[in-house]
mmCIF file of C-alpha atoms and ligand atoms in Angstrom:
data_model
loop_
_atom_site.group_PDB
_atom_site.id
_atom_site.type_symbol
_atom_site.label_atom_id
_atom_site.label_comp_id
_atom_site.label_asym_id
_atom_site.label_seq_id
_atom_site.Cartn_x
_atom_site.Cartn_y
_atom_site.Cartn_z
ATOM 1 C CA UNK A 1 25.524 -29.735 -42.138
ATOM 2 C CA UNK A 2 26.405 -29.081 -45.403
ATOM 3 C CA UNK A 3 28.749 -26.317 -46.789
ATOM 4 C CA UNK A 4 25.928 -24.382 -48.660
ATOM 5 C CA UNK A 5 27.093 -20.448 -47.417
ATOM 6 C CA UNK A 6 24.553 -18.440 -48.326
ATOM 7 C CA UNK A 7 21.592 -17.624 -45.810
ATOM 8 C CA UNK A 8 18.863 -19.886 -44.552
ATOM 9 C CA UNK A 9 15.307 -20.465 -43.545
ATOM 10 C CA UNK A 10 14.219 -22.737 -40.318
ATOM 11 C CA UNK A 11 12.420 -25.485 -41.947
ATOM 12 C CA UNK A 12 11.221 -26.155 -38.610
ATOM 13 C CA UNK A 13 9.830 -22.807 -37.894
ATOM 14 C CA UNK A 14 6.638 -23.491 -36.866
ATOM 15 C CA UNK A 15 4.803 -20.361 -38.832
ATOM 16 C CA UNK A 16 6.686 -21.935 -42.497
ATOM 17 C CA UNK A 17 7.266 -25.765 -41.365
ATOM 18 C CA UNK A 18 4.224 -26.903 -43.845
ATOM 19 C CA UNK A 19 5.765 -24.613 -46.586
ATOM 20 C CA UNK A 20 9.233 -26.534 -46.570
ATOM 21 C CA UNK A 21 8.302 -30.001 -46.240
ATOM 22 C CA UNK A 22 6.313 -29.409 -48.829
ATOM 23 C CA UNK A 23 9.150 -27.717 -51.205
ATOM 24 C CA UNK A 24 11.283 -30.839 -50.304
ATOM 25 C CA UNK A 25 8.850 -33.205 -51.913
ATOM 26 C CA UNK A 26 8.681 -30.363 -55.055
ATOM 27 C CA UNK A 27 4.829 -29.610 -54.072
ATOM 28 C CA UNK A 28 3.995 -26.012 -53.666
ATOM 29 C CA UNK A 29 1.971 -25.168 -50.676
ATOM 30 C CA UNK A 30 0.173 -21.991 -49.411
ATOM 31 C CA UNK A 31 -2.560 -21.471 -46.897
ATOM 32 C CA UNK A 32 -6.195 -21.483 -47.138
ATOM 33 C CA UNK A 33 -8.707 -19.926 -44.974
ATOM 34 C CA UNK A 34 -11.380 -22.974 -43.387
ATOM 35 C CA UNK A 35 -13.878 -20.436 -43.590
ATOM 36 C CA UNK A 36 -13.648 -18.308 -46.711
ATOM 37 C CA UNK A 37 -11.105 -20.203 -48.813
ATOM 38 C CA UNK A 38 -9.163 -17.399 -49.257
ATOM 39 C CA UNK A 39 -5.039 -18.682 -50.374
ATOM 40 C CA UNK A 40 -2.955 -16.694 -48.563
ATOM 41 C CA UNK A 41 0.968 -15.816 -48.964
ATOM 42 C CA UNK A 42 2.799 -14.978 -46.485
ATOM 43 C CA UNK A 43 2.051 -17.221 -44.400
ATOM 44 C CA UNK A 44 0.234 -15.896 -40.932
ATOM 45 C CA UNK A 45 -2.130 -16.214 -37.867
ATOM 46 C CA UNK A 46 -5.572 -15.065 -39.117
ATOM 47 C CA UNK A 47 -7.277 -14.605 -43.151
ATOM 48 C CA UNK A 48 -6.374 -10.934 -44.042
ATOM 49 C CA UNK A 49 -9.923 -11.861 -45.847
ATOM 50 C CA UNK A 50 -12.081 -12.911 -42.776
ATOM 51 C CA UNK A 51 -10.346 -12.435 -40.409
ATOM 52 C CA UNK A 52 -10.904 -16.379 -39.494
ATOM 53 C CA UNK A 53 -7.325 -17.926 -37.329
ATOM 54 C CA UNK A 54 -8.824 -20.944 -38.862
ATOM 55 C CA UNK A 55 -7.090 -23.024 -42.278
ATOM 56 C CA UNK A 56 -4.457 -25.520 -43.137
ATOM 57 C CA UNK A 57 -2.294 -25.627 -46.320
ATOM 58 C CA UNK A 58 -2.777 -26.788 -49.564
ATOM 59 C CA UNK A 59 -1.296 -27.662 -52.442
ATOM 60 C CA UNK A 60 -1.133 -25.231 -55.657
ATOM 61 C CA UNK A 61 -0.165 -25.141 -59.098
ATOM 62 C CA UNK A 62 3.715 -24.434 -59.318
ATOM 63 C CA UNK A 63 3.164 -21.961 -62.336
ATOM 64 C CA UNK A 64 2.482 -18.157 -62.993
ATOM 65 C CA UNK A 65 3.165 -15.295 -64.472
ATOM 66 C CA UNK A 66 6.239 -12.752 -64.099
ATOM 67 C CA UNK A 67 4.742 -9.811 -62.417
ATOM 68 C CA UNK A 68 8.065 -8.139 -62.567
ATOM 69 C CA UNK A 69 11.766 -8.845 -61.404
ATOM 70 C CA UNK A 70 14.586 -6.831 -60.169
ATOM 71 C CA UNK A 71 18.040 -7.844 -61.351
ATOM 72 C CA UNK A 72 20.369 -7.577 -58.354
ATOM 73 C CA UNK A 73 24.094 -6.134 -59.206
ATOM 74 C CA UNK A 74 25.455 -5.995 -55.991
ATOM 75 C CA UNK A 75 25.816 -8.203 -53.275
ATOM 76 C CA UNK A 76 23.851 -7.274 -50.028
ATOM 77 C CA UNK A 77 25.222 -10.195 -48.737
ATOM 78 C CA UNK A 78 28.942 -11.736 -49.209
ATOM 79 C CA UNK A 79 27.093 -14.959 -49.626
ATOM 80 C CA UNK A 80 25.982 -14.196 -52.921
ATOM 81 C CA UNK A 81 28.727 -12.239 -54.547
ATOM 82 C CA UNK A 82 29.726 -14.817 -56.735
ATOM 83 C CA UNK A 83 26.010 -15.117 -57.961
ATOM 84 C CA UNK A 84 25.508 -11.221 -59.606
ATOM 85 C CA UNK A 85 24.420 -10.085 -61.528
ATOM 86 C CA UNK A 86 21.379 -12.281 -61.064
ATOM 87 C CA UNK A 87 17.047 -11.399 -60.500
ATOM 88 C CA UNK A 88 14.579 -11.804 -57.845
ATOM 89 C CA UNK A 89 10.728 -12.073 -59.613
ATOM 90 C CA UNK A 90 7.708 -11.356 -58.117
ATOM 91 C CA UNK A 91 5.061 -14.372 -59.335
ATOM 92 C CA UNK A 92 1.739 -14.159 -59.413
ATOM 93 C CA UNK A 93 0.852 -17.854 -59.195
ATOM 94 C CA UNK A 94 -1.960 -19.166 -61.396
ATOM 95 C CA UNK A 95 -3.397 -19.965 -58.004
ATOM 96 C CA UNK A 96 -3.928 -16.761 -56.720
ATOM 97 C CA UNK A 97 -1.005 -15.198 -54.164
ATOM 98 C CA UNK A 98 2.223 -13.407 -54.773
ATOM 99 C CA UNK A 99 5.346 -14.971 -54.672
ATOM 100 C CA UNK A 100 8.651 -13.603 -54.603
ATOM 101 C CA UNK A 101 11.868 -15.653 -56.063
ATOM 102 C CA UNK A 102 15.034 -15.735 -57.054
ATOM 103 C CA UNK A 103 14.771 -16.379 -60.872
ATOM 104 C CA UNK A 104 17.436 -19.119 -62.833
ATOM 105 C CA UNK A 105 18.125 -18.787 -66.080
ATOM 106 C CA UNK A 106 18.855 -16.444 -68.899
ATOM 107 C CA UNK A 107 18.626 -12.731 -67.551
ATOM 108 C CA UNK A 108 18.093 -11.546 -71.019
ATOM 109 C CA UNK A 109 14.942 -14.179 -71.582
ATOM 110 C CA UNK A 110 12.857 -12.209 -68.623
ATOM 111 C CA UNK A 111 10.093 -10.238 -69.047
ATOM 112 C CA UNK A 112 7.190 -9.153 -67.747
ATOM 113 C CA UNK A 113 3.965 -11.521 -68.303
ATOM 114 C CA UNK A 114 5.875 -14.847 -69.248
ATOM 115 C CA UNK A 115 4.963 -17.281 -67.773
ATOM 116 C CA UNK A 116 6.833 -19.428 -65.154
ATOM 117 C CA UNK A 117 7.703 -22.048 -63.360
ATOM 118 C CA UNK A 118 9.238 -23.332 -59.868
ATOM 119 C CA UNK A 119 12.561 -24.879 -59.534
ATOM 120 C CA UNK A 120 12.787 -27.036 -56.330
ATOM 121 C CA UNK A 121 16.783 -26.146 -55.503
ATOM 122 C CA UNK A 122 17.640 -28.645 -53.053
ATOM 123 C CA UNK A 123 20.285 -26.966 -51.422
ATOM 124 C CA UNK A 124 20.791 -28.882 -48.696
ATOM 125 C CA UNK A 125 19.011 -32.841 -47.201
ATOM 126 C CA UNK A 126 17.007 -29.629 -44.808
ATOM 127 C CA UNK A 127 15.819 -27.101 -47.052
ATOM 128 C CA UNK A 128 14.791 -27.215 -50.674
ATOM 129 C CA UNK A 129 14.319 -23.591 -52.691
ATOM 130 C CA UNK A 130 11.841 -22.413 -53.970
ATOM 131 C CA UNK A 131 13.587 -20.393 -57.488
ATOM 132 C CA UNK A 132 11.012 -19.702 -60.678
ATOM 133 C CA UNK A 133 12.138 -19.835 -64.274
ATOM 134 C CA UNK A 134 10.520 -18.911 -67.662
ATOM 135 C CA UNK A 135 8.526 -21.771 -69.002
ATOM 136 C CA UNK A 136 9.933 -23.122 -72.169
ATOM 137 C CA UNK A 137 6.493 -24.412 -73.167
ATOM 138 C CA UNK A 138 3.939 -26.065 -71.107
ATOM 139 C CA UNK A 139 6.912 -26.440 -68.935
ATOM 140 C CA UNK A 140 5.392 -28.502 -65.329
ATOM 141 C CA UNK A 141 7.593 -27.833 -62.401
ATOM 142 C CA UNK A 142 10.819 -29.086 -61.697
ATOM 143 C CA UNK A 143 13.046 -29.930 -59.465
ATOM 144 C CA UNK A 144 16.674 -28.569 -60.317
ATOM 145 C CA UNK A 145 19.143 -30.206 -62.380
ATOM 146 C CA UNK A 146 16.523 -32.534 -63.999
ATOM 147 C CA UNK A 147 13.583 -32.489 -65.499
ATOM 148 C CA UNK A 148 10.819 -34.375 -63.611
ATOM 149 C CA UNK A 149 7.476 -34.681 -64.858
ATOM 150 C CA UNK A 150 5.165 -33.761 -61.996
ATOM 151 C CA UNK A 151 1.233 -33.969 -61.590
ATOM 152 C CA UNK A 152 -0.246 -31.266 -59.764
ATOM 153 C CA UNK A 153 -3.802 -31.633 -58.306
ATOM 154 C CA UNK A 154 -5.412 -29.322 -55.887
ATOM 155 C CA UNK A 155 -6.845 -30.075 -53.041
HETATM 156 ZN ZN1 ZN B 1 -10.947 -16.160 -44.676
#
């Protein structure tokens, strides 16, 4: 293990497995209904479309827009007391479902309707974040602490 302190997920939880393998490669991944298509966040057992148990995961565009954001000034957790004040966002990817992140950068640059990005935060060789952050321009994703040029296809 590493000496990251702050909480983690299972990457081997078996509902959220797909979600962080993908993250460590810096690929975005939600699921999709086999019968309606529908893209679905969180992650669960049946469409809330359909109905349908049926789907698989696939990949989406890393980008959206800041629904809105909540800037955190107290720590609910000793873990991240050395990180406030600091924001969680709530994305609407340009995919479709609702993601919510912590947000890096600049608090004074958010606001509502920017667009953004992910940040893959490898935090540990396990588990890679998922953060967002504005886009600077036609800003692709990224994984943290460099910037990587990444093409994202759906499939
Ligand atoms: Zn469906």
């Amino acid at each position: 293990m590493t000496d990251y302190a702050k909480p983690l997920p299972d990457p081997q939880a078996p509902a959220t497995a797909a979600f962080w393998q993908a993250a460590r490669a810096a690929r975005l991944v939600v699921q999709k209904c086999a019968n309606c298509g529908y893209l679905r966040w969180p992650p669960g057992p049946a469409c809330p479309q359909c109905l349908s148990p049926e789907g698989d995961w696939t990949q989406v565009r890393a980008s959206g827009t800041l629904l809105t954001y909540c800037v955190y000034r107290r720590a609910f957790s000793p873990a991240f007391a050395a990180d406030v004040p600091y924001a969680v966002g709530y994305v609407q990817l340009d995919d479709g479902p609702r993601l919510y992140g912590t947000m890096v950068g600049e608090l004074d640059a958010l606001e509502v309707g920017l667009p953004v990005s992910a940040v893959f935060d490898p935090v540990t060789p396990e588990v890679t974040l998922v953060h967002w952050a504005i886009s600077s321009s036609a800003d692709p994703a990224r994984v943290a602490g460099e910037q990587k040029e990444e093409s994202v296809t759906r499939s």
